[in-house]
C-alpha positions as a Markdown table, in Angstrom:
| # | Residue | x | y | z |
|---|---|---|---|---|
| 1 | Met | -15.5 | -17.0 | 12.5 |
| 2 | Gln | -18.2 | -14.7 | 13.9 |
| 3 | Thr | -21.4 | -14.2 | 11.9 |
| 4 | Tyr | -23.6 | -11.0 | 12.2 |
| 5 | Asn | -26.9 | -10.3 | 10.6 |
| 6 | Ile | -27.2 | -7.2 | 8.4 |
| 7 | His | -29.0 | -5.1 | 11.1 |
| 8 | Glu | -26.4 | -5.9 | 13.7 |
| 9 | Ala | -23.5 | -5.3 | 11.3 |
| 10 | Lys | -25.0 | -1.8 | 10.4 |
| 11 | Thr | -25.4 | -1.0 | 14.0 |
| 12 | Asn | -21.9 | -1.9 | 15.0 |
| 13 | Leu | -20.1 | -1.2 | 11.7 |
| 14 | Ser | -17.3 | 1.0 | 13.2 |
| 15 | Arg | -16.4 | -1.6 | 15.8 |
| 16 | Leu | -16.6 | -4.5 | 13.3 |
| 17 | Ile | -14.3 | -2.7 | 10.9 |
| 18 | Glu | -11.8 | -2.2 | 13.7 |
| 19 | Glu | -12.0 | -5.9 | 14.5 |
| 20 | Ala | -11.5 | -6.8 | 10.9 |
| 21 | Ala | -8.5 | -4.5 | 10.6 |
| 22 | Arg | -6.9 | -6.3 | 13.5 |
| 23 | Gly | -7.2 | -9.6 | 11.6 |
| 24 | Asn | -10.6 | -10.9 | 12.9 |
| 25 | Ala | -12.5 | -11.6 | 9.8 |
| 26 | Phe | -16.3 | -12.0 | 10.0 |
| 27 | Ile | -19.4 | -12.9 | 8.0 |
| 28 | Ile | -22.5 | -10.9 | 7.3 |
| 29 | Ala | -25.7 | -12.9 | 6.9 |
| 30 | Lys | -29.1 | -12.0 | 5.6 |
| 31 | Ala | -32.0 | -14.0 | 7.1 |
| 32 | Gly | -29.4 | -16.5 | 8.4 |
| 33 | Lys | -27.8 | -17.1 | 5.1 |
| 34 | Pro | -24.1 | -16.0 | 4.8 |
| 35 | Met | -23.8 | -13.3 | 2.2 |
| 36 | Val | -20.3 | -11.8 | 2.5 |
| 37 | Lys | -17.0 | -12.3 | 4.3 |
| 38 | Val | -15.2 | -9.3 | 5.6 |
| 39 | Leu | -11.4 | -9.6 | 5.6 |
| 40 | Pro | -8.6 | -7.2 | 6.5 |
| 41 | Leu | -6.5 | -5.8 | 3.6 |
| 42 | Ser | -2.9 | -6.7 | 3.4 |
| 43 | Gln | -0.2 | -4.1 | 3.8 |
| 44 | Glu | 0.3 | -3.9 | 0.0 |
| 45 | Glu | -3.5 | -3.4 | -0.6 |
| 46 | Arg | -3.5 | -0.7 | 2.0 |
| 47 | Gly | -0.8 | 1.2 | 0.1 |
| 48 | Gly | 1.0 | 1.8 | 3.3 |
| 49 | Val | 4.3 | 0.3 | 4.4 |
| 50 | Gly | 5.8 | -2.0 | 1.8 |
| 51 | Arg | 6.2 | 0.4 | -1.1 |
| 52 | Leu | 9.8 | 1.0 | -0.1 |
| 53 | Gly | 12.0 | -1.1 | -2.3 |
| 54 | Phe | 9.2 | -2.3 | -4.6 |
| 55 | Leu | 11.6 | -2.1 | -7.7 |
| 56 | Lys | 14.4 | -3.9 | -5.9 |
| 57 | Gly | 16.4 | -6.0 | -8.5 |
| 58 | Gln | 14.7 | -4.3 | -11.4 |
| 59 | Ile | 16.6 | -1.0 | -11.7 |
| 60 | Phe | 20.3 | -0.3 | -11.0 |
| 61 | Thr | 22.3 | 2.9 | -10.2 |
| 62 | Pro | 25.7 | 3.1 | -11.9 |
| 63 | Asp | 28.7 | 3.3 | -9.7 |
| 64 | Asp | 29.6 | 6.7 | -11.1 |
| 65 | Phe | 26.1 | 8.2 | -10.7 |
| 66 | Asp | 27.3 | 11.1 | -8.7 |
| 67 | Thr | 29.8 | 12.2 | -11.4 |
| 68 | Leu | 27.7 | 11.6 | -14.5 |
| 69 | Gly | 27.7 | 14.6 | -16.7 |
| 70 | Ala | 30.1 | 16.5 | -14.4 |
| 71 | Ser | 32.2 | 17.9 | -17.3 |
| 72 | Glu | 29.1 | 19.0 | -19.3 |
| 73 | Ile | 27.8 | 20.8 | -16.2 |
| 74 | Leu | 31.1 | 22.4 | -15.5 |
| 75 | Glu | 31.2 | 23.7 | -19.1 |
| 76 | Leu | 27.7 | 25.2 | -18.7 |
| 77 | Phe | 28.7 | 27.0 | -15.6 |
| 78 | Glu | 31.9 | 28.3 | -17.1 |
| 79 | Gly | 30.1 | 29.4 | -20.3 |
| 80 | Arg | 32.2 | 27.2 | -22.6 |
| 81 | Thr | 30.6 | 25.2 | -25.4 |
| 82 | Arg | 31.9 | 22.2 | -27.2 |
């Protein structure tokens, strides 16, 4: 894993961020002492792809979903009441 001093990291921040986003983690040091490790975010942390299906197995759609309330809706359109 590559180590950069603070000045070098500040000078090359955009390039280093792109490298980290590609999966190349690195360390920033101060006076030769490692201070922080920069790691890429996972897909879930980025909030990008991966949200589709996040409730899979937790909610269910009834088989008759497309006809639920059909008679009540028809009554409203025809002006009838119960």
